[in-house]
Coordinates of C-alpha atoms in Angstrom, one line a residue:
M1 CA 0.0 0.0 0.0
T2 CA 1.4 3.4 -1.0
R3 CA 1.7 6.4 1.2
R4 CA -1.0 8.1 -0.6
S5 CA -3.4 5.2 0.0
C6 CA -2.4 5.3 3.7
A7 CA -3.2 9.0 4.0
I8 CA -6.6 8.5 2.4
Y9 CA -7.5 5.7 4.8
A10 CA -6.2 7.6 7.8
T11 CA -8.1 10.7 6.8
G12 CA -11.3 8.7 6.3
I13 CA -11.0 7.1 9.8
V14 CA -10.4 10.4 11.5
C15 CA -13.2 12.1 9.6
A16 CA -15.7 9.3 10.5
H17 CA -14.7 9.6 14.2
L18 CA -15.0 13.4 14.3
L19 CA -18.4 13.3 12.7
I20 CA -19.8 10.6 14.9
V21 CA -18.4 12.1 18.1
G22 CA -19.4 15.7 17.2
I23 CA -23.0 14.8 16.2
A24 CA -23.4 12.7 19.3
L25 CA -22.3 15.6 21.5
V26 CA -24.6 18.0 19.7
V27 CA -27.6 15.8 20.0
A28 CA -26.9 14.9 23.7
Q29 CA -26.0 18.6 24.5
V30 CA -23.2 17.4 26.8
F31 CA -21.2 20.6 26.9
Q32 CA -24.3 22.8 27.4
T33 CA -25.5 20.6 30.2
M34 CA -22.1 20.9 31.8
I35 CA -22.1 24.7 31.5
D36 CA -25.6 25.0 32.9
S37 CA -24.7 22.8 35.9
R38 CA -21.6 24.9 36.6
L39 CA -23.6 28.1 36.5
K40 CA -26.1 26.8 38.9
K41 CA -23.4 25.9 41.4
E42 CA -21.3 29.0 40.9
I43 CA -24.0 31.7 41.0
T44 CA -24.9 31.6 44.6
L45 CA -24.8 34.1 47.6
T46 CA -21.8 32.4 49.2
E47 CA -18.4 33.7 50.2
K48 CA -16.7 31.5 47.6
S49 CA -18.9 32.7 44.8
Q50 CA -17.6 35.3 42.3
V51 CA -20.9 37.2 42.4
F52 CA -21.0 37.6 46.1
E53 CA -18.8 40.8 46.3
A54 CA -20.8 42.4 43.5
W55 CA -24.0 41.7 45.4
K56 CA -22.6 43.2 48.7
N57 CA -21.2 46.3 46.9
P58 CA -22.8 46.8 43.5
P59 CA -20.3 48.4 41.1
P60 CA -22.7 50.1 38.7
P61 CA -23.6 53.7 39.7
V62 CA -27.2 54.2 40.6
Y63 CA -28.8 57.6 39.9
M64 CA -32.1 58.9 41.3
E65 CA -33.7 61.6 39.1
Y66 CA -36.5 63.5 40.9
Y67 CA -39.1 65.3 38.8
F68 CA -41.7 67.5 40.3
F69 CA -45.1 68.8 39.1
N70 CA -45.2 72.6 39.8
V71 CA -48.9 73.8 40.1
T72 CA -49.4 76.9 38.0
N73 CA -53.0 77.7 38.9
P74 CA -53.8 76.7 42.5
E75 CA -56.5 79.3 43.0
E76 CA -58.3 78.3 39.8
F77 CA -58.2 74.6 41.0
L78 CA -59.6 75.5 44.4
A79 CA -62.4 77.3 42.7
G80 CA -63.4 74.1 40.9
G81 CA -61.3 74.5 37.8
K82 CA -58.9 72.1 36.2
A83 CA -55.4 72.0 37.6
S84 CA -52.5 72.7 35.4
V85 CA -49.0 71.5 36.2
K86 CA -45.5 72.0 34.7
Q87 CA -42.8 69.3 35.1
I88 CA -39.5 70.6 36.6
G89 CA -36.3 68.6 37.0
P90 CA -34.5 66.4 37.0
Y91 CA -32.7 66.9 40.3
T92 CA -30.3 64.0 40.2
Y93 CA -28.6 62.2 43.2
R94 CA -26.0 59.5 43.2
E95 CA -27.3 56.6 45.3
Y96 CA -25.0 54.4 47.3
R97 CA -26.4 51.1 48.5
P98 CA -23.9 48.7 50.1
R99 CA -25.2 45.8 52.1
E100 CA -24.3 45.7 55.7
N101 CA -24.5 43.2 58.7
V102 CA -24.3 40.3 56.2
T103 CA -24.9 37.1 58.1
F104 CA -25.3 33.5 56.9
L105 CA -28.2 31.5 58.3
D106 CA -29.4 27.9 58.2
N107 CA -26.1 26.3 57.2
G108 CA -25.6 28.9 54.4
T109 CA -29.0 28.4 52.7
K110 CA -30.1 31.9 53.7
I111 CA -28.4 35.2 54.2
Y112 CA -29.4 38.2 56.3
A113 CA -28.6 41.8 55.2
L114 CA -29.4 45.4 55.6
N115 CA -29.3 47.7 52.6
P116 CA -28.9 51.3 53.7
K117 CA -29.1 54.0 51.0
S118 CA -27.3 57.3 50.9
F119 CA -27.7 60.1 48.4
V120 CA -25.3 62.7 47.0
F121 CA -26.5 65.5 44.8
V122 CA -25.0 65.5 41.2
P123 CA -25.3 69.1 39.8
E124 CA -23.9 68.2 36.4
K125 CA -26.8 65.8 35.8
S126 CA -29.4 68.1 37.2
A127 CA -31.6 70.8 35.5
G128 CA -31.5 73.2 38.5
N129 CA -30.5 73.9 42.0
P130 CA -32.9 72.3 44.5
E131 CA -32.0 74.7 47.2
V132 CA -33.0 77.7 45.1
D133 CA -35.8 76.4 42.8
M134 CA -39.3 77.0 44.3
L135 CA -42.1 74.5 44.0
T136 CA -45.8 75.0 44.4
T137 CA -47.5 71.7 45.2
V138 CA -50.1 70.0 47.4
N139 CA -49.7 70.4 51.2
I140 CA -49.5 66.7 52.0
P141 CA -49.5 67.0 55.8
F142 CA -52.7 69.1 55.7
V143 CA -54.4 66.7 53.3
A144 CA -53.4 63.8 55.5
V145 CA -54.9 65.5 58.6
M146 CA -58.2 66.3 56.7
N147 CA -58.4 62.7 55.6
E148 CA -57.8 61.4 59.1
L149 CA -60.5 63.8 60.5
N150 CA -63.0 62.7 57.9
S151 CA -64.3 60.0 60.1
Y152 CA -64.7 62.4 63.1
A153 CA -67.7 64.6 64.0
F154 CA -68.5 67.5 61.7
L155 CA -68.2 70.0 64.6
L156 CA -64.6 68.9 65.3
R157 CA -63.7 69.2 61.7
T158 CA -65.2 72.7 61.6
V159 CA -63.2 73.8 64.7
V160 CA -60.0 72.4 63.3
S161 CA -60.6 74.1 60.0
M162 CA -60.9 77.5 61.7
F163 CA -57.6 77.0 63.6
V164 CA -55.8 75.7 60.5
K165 CA -56.9 78.8 58.6
S166 CA -55.7 81.1 61.3
W167 CA -52.3 79.5 61.1
G168 CA -52.1 80.3 57.4
V169 CA -52.2 76.7 56.3
N170 CA -53.7 76.0 52.9
I171 CA -54.1 73.1 50.5
F172 CA -51.1 74.2 48.5
L173 CA -47.8 75.3 49.8
K174 CA -44.7 76.8 48.3
R175 CA -41.2 75.5 49.3
T176 CA -37.8 74.9 47.7
V177 CA -37.4 71.6 46.1
H178 CA -34.7 70.7 48.7
E179 CA -37.1 71.4 51.5
F180 CA -40.0 69.4 50.0
L181 CA -37.7 66.5 49.3
W182 CA -35.4 66.3 52.3
G183 CA -37.6 67.9 55.0
F184 CA -38.8 71.2 56.6
K185 CA -40.5 72.1 59.8
D186 CA -44.2 72.1 59.0
P187 CA -46.4 74.5 61.0
L188 CA -49.4 72.2 61.2
L189 CA -47.3 69.2 62.3
S190 CA -45.6 71.4 64.9
K191 CA -48.9 72.1 66.5
I192 CA -49.8 68.4 66.5
H193 CA -46.4 67.5 67.8
A194 CA -47.0 69.7 70.8
L195 CA -50.1 67.6 71.6
K196 CA -48.7 64.2 70.4
P197 CA -44.9 64.1 70.7
D198 CA -44.8 60.9 68.7
V199 CA -45.8 62.8 65.6
D200 CA -42.8 64.2 63.8
E201 CA -42.9 68.0 63.2
Y202 CA -40.8 67.7 60.1
F203 CA -42.1 66.7 56.7
G204 CA -40.3 65.7 53.5
L205 CA -40.7 63.0 50.9
M206 CA -37.2 61.7 51.7
W207 CA -37.1 62.8 55.3
K208 CA -35.0 60.5 57.4
K209 CA -34.3 58.3 54.4
N210 CA -30.7 59.4 53.6
G211 CA -28.5 56.8 55.2
T212 CA -31.3 54.5 56.3
H213 CA -32.6 51.2 55.0
E214 CA -36.0 49.9 53.9
G215 CA -36.0 47.1 56.3
E216 CA -34.4 43.8 57.4
F217 CA -34.1 41.3 54.6
V218 CA -33.4 37.5 54.6
F219 CA -32.6 36.1 51.2
Y220 CA -32.2 32.6 49.8
T221 CA -28.6 32.0 48.8
G222 CA -29.5 29.5 46.0
E223 CA -27.4 26.7 47.5
E224 CA -30.4 24.3 47.6
N225 CA -32.2 25.4 44.4
Y226 CA -30.7 27.8 41.8
L227 CA -34.2 29.1 41.1
D228 CA -34.3 30.6 44.6
Y229 CA -31.1 32.5 44.2
G230 CA -31.6 36.0 45.6
K231 CA -35.3 35.5 46.5
I232 CA -36.6 37.1 49.6
Y233 CA -37.4 34.8 52.5
T234 CA -38.6 37.4 55.0
W235 CA -38.8 41.2 55.1
N236 CA -38.9 42.8 58.6
N237 CA -39.4 39.3 60.0
M238 CA -42.5 38.8 57.8
S239 CA -42.8 36.0 55.2
E240 CA -46.0 37.8 54.0
M241 CA -47.6 41.2 54.5
S242 CA -50.9 41.8 56.3
W243 CA -52.3 45.1 55.1
W244 CA -53.9 43.9 51.8
S245 CA -57.2 42.0 51.6
S246 CA -56.2 38.7 50.0
N247 CA -53.5 36.2 50.7
Q248 CA -52.2 36.4 47.1
S249 CA -51.8 40.2 47.4
N250 CA -49.9 39.9 50.7
M251 CA -47.3 37.5 49.3
I252 CA -43.7 38.6 49.2
N253 CA -42.5 37.3 45.8
G254 CA -39.3 37.4 44.0
T255 CA -36.0 39.3 44.7
D256 CA -35.3 42.9 45.5
G257 CA -34.4 43.5 41.9
A258 CA -30.6 43.3 42.4
V259 CA -30.1 39.7 41.2
F260 CA -32.1 36.9 39.4
H261 CA -31.5 33.3 38.9
P262 CA -29.3 32.2 36.0
L263 CA -30.6 30.6 32.8
I264 CA -33.6 32.9 32.3
S265 CA -36.0 32.1 29.5
R266 CA -38.2 34.5 27.5
N267 CA -41.4 32.7 28.6
E268 CA -41.0 33.3 32.4
L269 CA -42.1 36.2 34.6
L270 CA -39.7 37.9 36.9
Y271 CA -41.0 38.9 40.3
I272 CA -39.7 41.8 42.4
F273 CA -40.7 42.9 45.8
A274 CA -40.8 46.7 45.9
A275 CA -40.9 47.9 49.5
D276 CA -41.7 51.5 48.5
L277 CA -44.8 50.2 46.6
C278 CA -45.8 47.9 49.5
R279 CA -46.2 45.0 47.2
S280 CA -44.7 42.5 44.7
I281 CA -44.9 43.1 41.0
H282 CA -44.1 40.9 38.0
L283 CA -42.3 41.7 34.8
A284 CA -42.8 40.0 31.4
Y285 CA -40.4 39.6 28.4
V286 CA -40.6 42.4 25.9
E287 CA -37.7 42.2 23.4
D288 CA -34.0 41.3 23.0
V289 CA -31.7 44.4 23.5
D290 CA -28.0 45.1 23.3
V291 CA -26.3 46.9 26.2
K292 CA -22.5 47.7 25.7
G293 CA -22.1 44.7 23.4
I294 CA -24.0 42.3 25.7
Q295 CA -27.1 40.6 24.5
A296 CA -29.9 40.9 27.1
Y297 CA -33.7 40.3 27.5
R298 CA -35.8 43.3 28.3
F299 CA -38.6 42.7 30.9
A300 CA -41.2 45.3 31.8
P301 CA -44.4 45.4 33.9
P302 CA -47.4 44.4 31.7
E303 CA -50.6 46.4 31.8
D304 CA -52.3 43.9 34.1
V305 CA -50.0 44.8 37.1
L306 CA -52.0 48.0 37.9
M307 CA -55.2 47.0 36.0
S308 CA -58.6 47.6 37.5
P309 CA -60.1 44.6 39.3
K310 CA -62.9 44.7 36.8
D311 CA -60.5 43.7 34.1
N312 CA -58.1 41.7 36.3
P313 CA -59.9 40.1 39.3
T314 CA -56.6 39.1 40.9
N315 CA -56.0 42.7 41.8
E316 CA -59.1 42.8 44.0
G317 CA -56.8 42.0 46.9
F318 CA -55.2 45.5 46.6
C319 CA -58.6 47.2 47.3
V320 CA -58.6 48.2 51.0
P321 CA -61.2 48.1 52.4
A322 CA -62.4 45.3 50.2
G323 CA -64.4 46.7 47.3
D324 CA -62.8 50.2 47.6
C325 CA -61.0 50.1 44.3
L326 CA -59.5 52.7 42.0
G327 CA -59.3 52.5 38.2
T328 CA -56.6 51.1 36.0
G329 CA -53.0 52.4 36.3
V330 CA -53.2 53.6 40.0
L331 CA -52.7 51.9 43.4
K332 CA -53.8 53.3 46.7
V333 CA -51.1 52.6 49.4
S334 CA -52.7 54.3 52.4
V335 CA -52.6 51.1 54.4
C336 CA -48.8 51.2 54.5
R337 CA -48.4 55.0 54.6
E338 CA -50.0 55.6 58.0
G339 CA -53.4 56.3 56.5
A340 CA -52.3 59.1 54.2
P341 CA -54.3 59.3 50.9
I342 CA -51.2 58.3 48.9
V343 CA -51.6 56.7 45.4
V344 CA -48.7 55.3 43.3
S345 CA -48.7 55.1 39.5
F346 CA -46.3 55.2 36.6
P347 CA -45.1 58.7 35.6
H348 CA -47.7 60.9 34.0
F349 CA -50.2 58.1 34.6
Y350 CA -48.6 55.9 31.9
Q351 CA -50.8 52.8 31.2
A352 CA -53.5 54.4 33.4
D353 CA -57.2 55.1 32.7
P354 CA -57.4 58.3 30.5
K355 CA -59.7 59.9 33.1
Y356 CA -56.7 60.4 35.4
I357 CA -54.6 61.9 32.6
N358 CA -57.4 64.2 31.3
A359 CA -58.1 65.5 34.9
I360 CA -54.8 67.5 34.8
D361 CA -53.3 69.7 32.2
G362 CA -49.6 69.3 31.5
L363 CA -49.4 65.5 31.5
N364 CA -48.0 63.6 28.5
P365 CA -47.4 59.9 29.2
N366 CA -45.1 58.0 26.7
K367 CA -43.3 54.7 26.8
E368 CA -39.8 56.0 26.2
E369 CA -39.7 58.3 29.2
H370 CA -42.1 56.7 31.6
E371 CA -41.9 52.9 31.2
T372 CA -40.2 50.8 33.9
Y373 CA -37.9 48.1 32.5
L374 CA -35.1 45.7 33.3
D375 CA -32.5 44.4 31.0
V376 CA -31.2 41.0 32.2
Q377 CA -28.4 39.0 30.8
P378 CA -30.2 35.6 30.5
T379 CA -27.3 33.2 31.0
T380 CA -26.1 34.7 34.3
G381 CA -29.3 36.4 35.4
V382 CA -27.4 39.7 36.1
P383 CA -29.3 42.9 35.5
I384 CA -27.1 45.0 33.2
R385 CA -29.4 48.0 32.9
A386 CA -32.5 49.0 35.0
C387 CA -34.9 51.8 34.9
K388 CA -37.5 52.0 37.7
R389 CA -40.0 54.8 37.4
A390 CA -42.8 55.5 39.9
Q391 CA -45.0 58.5 40.5
L392 CA -46.4 59.7 43.9
N393 CA -49.9 61.1 43.9
V394 CA -52.4 62.4 46.5
I395 CA -56.2 62.0 46.5
L396 CA -57.8 65.5 46.8
K397 CA -61.6 65.6 47.4
R398 CA -64.2 67.6 49.4
V399 CA -64.1 67.2 53.1
P400 CA -67.2 68.4 55.0
G401 CA -66.2 71.0 57.6
F402 CA -63.3 72.3 55.6
P403 CA -64.8 75.2 53.5
M404 CA -61.6 75.5 51.4
T405 CA -62.4 72.1 49.8
R406 CA -66.1 72.8 48.9
F407 CA -65.4 73.4 45.2
L408 CA -62.9 70.6 44.8
N409 CA -63.5 67.9 42.2
E410 CA -62.1 64.5 43.5
T411 CA -58.8 64.3 41.8
I412 CA -55.7 62.0 42.0
F413 CA -53.2 64.8 42.0
P414 CA -49.6 64.2 40.8
I415 CA -46.8 65.4 43.1
M416 CA -43.6 64.0 41.7
F417 CA -42.0 61.0 40.1
V418 CA -38.6 59.4 40.4
N419 CA -36.5 57.8 37.6
E420 CA -34.1 55.3 39.2
T421 CA -31.5 54.2 36.7
A422 CA -28.4 51.9 36.7
T423 CA -26.3 50.6 33.9
I424 CA -23.4 48.2 34.1
D425 CA -20.0 49.9 34.2
D426 CA -17.4 49.5 31.4
H427 CA -15.1 47.3 33.5
S428 CA -17.8 44.9 34.5
A429 CA -19.2 44.9 30.9
S430 CA -15.8 43.9 29.6
Q431 CA -15.5 41.1 32.1
M432 CA -19.1 40.0 31.2
R433 CA -18.3 40.0 27.4
T434 CA -15.2 37.9 28.0
M435 CA -17.0 35.4 30.2
L436 CA -19.9 35.0 27.7
L437 CA -17.4 34.5 24.8
I438 CA -15.7 31.7 26.7
L439 CA -19.1 30.1 27.5
T440 CA -20.2 30.4 23.9
L441 CA -16.9 28.8 22.6
V442 CA -17.2 25.9 25.1
S443 CA -20.9 25.3 24.5
N444 CA -20.3 25.3 20.7
F445 CA -17.2 23.0 20.9
P446 CA -19.3 20.0 19.5
L447 CA -20.1 22.1 16.5
L448 CA -16.4 22.8 16.0
I449 CA -15.8 19.0 16.0
V450 CA -18.5 18.5 13.4
A451 CA -17.0 21.3 11.3
M452 CA -13.5 19.7 11.4
G453 CA -15.1 16.4 10.4
V454 CA -16.8 18.0 7.4
I455 CA -13.5 19.7 6.4
L456 CA -11.7 16.4 6.6
L457 CA -14.5 14.8 4.5
L458 CA -13.9 17.4 1.8
V459 CA -10.1 16.7 2.0
L460 CA -10.9 13.0 1.7
V461 CA -12.9 13.5 -1.5
V462 CA -10.1 15.7 -3.0
L463 CA -7.5 13.1 -2.2
F464 CA -9.5 10.2 -3.6
C465 CA -10.2 12.1 -6.9
R466 CA -6.5 13.1 -7.3
N467 CA -5.5 9.5 -6.6
R468 CA -7.8 8.1 -9.3
Q469 CA -6.6 10.8 -11.7
K470 CA -3.0 9.8 -11.1
K471 CA -3.6 6.2 -11.8
F472 CA -5.3 7.0 -15.0
S473 CA -2.4 9.2 -16.1
L474 CA 0.1 6.6 -15.2
R475 CA -1.5 3.9 -17.3
L476 CA -1.7 6.2 -20.3
S477 CA 2.1 6.9 -20.0
T478 CA 3.0 3.3 -20.1
L479 CA 1.4 2.5 -23.5
P480 CA 3.7 2.3 -26.6
N481 CA 3.2 5.3 -28.7
Q482 CA 2.4 3.4 -31.9
S483 CA -0.1 1.1 -30.3
A484 CA -1.8 4.0 -28.7
L485 CA -1.9 5.9 -31.9
H486 CA -3.2 2.8 -33.7
C487 CA -6.0 2.4 -31.2
F488 CA -7.0 6.0 -31.1
S489 CA -6.9 6.5 -34.9
P490 CA -10.2 7.5 -36.5
Q491 CA -10.2 4.3 -38.6
N492 CA -10.4 2.1 -35.5
V493 CA -13.2 3.7 -33.3
Q494 CA -14.1 0.3 -31.8
C495 CA -10.7 -0.1 -30.4
M496 CA -10.7 3.3 -28.9
F497 CA -13.9 2.7 -26.9
T498 CA -12.6 -0.7 -25.8
Y499 CA -9.5 0.9 -24.5
L500 CA -11.3 3.6 -22.6
L501 CA -13.6 1.0 -21.0
L502 CA -10.8 -1.2 -19.9
T503 CA -8.7 1.6 -18.5
R504 CA -11.6 3.0 -16.4
L505 CA -13.2 -0.2 -15.1
V506 CA -10.5 -2.9 -15.1
D507 CA -7.2 -2.7 -13.4
L508 CA -4.5 -3.3 -16.0
T509 CA -0.9 -4.3 -15.4
P510 CA 1.3 -1.3 -16.2
G511 CA 2.7 -1.8 -19.7
E512 CA 0.0 -4.3 -20.8
Q513 CA -1.5 -3.2 -24.2
P514 CA -5.2 -3.6 -25.1
H515 CA -5.9 -5.8 -28.0
C516 CA -7.7 -4.1 -30.9
L517 CA -10.7 -6.0 -32.4

């Protein structure tokens, strides 16, 4: 056997093995299964995990953009007209949220942590100076007091109304943005504080929230089940809430939004517990997106999250007392806001009933500016871009005994909304791209084996054809010139065809001449 023949046989054997092994690995998905198993073990909230430090001290910067609705016609509204507002802002703050007092529980299957948040003003990302810019908006402490007195005797409400008017307190107030956000000494609350010391005399939307946490959390580490990675086990020692009117509504579902389990599919719902909303919400897949060269799935709250119980009966549990429900797109959270008539929604009443939008001039809801969304890398479950948008509103209505409300039309009045954003930093994005590239190469290794087998198959075909061609050329070269010329002369066509047939189909001994008939 010649060297060329040995090379052909060897190439054929290697090609067959590569194709068989490669196709078997592709069908069995051996490498993908190995990667999935490794991810499930590595992505856990344990000290040996590579994601643990990032969970304790998130590297991506988080920014809080505060927008306020400045009321331009308070007198007209109090006289029964339609309110008009003008959006001002953003007033941007950098948010720092390290986890503290981290403690492992139950043999490492759960982890306790506090998540204090601190805020630092970022002037270059802001549209104004919060300590200078003035804001005319609803006097929330006064509205809360009126709402509280609504169940008391009419005579008492009338007396309180007279005192309040003598103190110069009105339904609308004018303060700087900084005061309204971070706190000021309120004259009405100061009077109440003198009678009830447990009532704070200061008011601000973020009063006492700079440097404080939203509660004590216990999370699952994911050691027992990768699907539980980062899920909340208890919040403030509660495994479920108690202020809503159904067991389903009181459930604490999902994570705090910082992490999600690996291997996320497009068909699943992501659950997040939002302490500031006093409930859990779910997000559904919207589309594939690209963030700094990283492929991600975008999830966003579907319309049924804040849909009216008439259209989505599962939301009946958020009506407190039972049956006291608002329309689509708004959620009353008085039960967890000390009875204050507070309502939350998406900014500018995005996805809400048009009646709430049309009740106020100056609102313009749109998806690009007002949708909440989360971009998650599906393989690792790491959020690489997040945008949480929520609006604070107050219910304004007539309260018997308070003459200044006698012309009011019941309105869910917008106060402000916040745009909380975070995007993966460049260094983390580079590490993520490198890791995903390695995972892609490893998972596609069986396809590489199949490709090598196909290439060798093509090489085998080329070698085989060249070998046959060389044999044919060799046989022609060994024929005597005259005999060849005699056979291939036009006068002996039969001899020519006989020669061709024999040289292609029959192995002749080199030098043997065909016999012409």
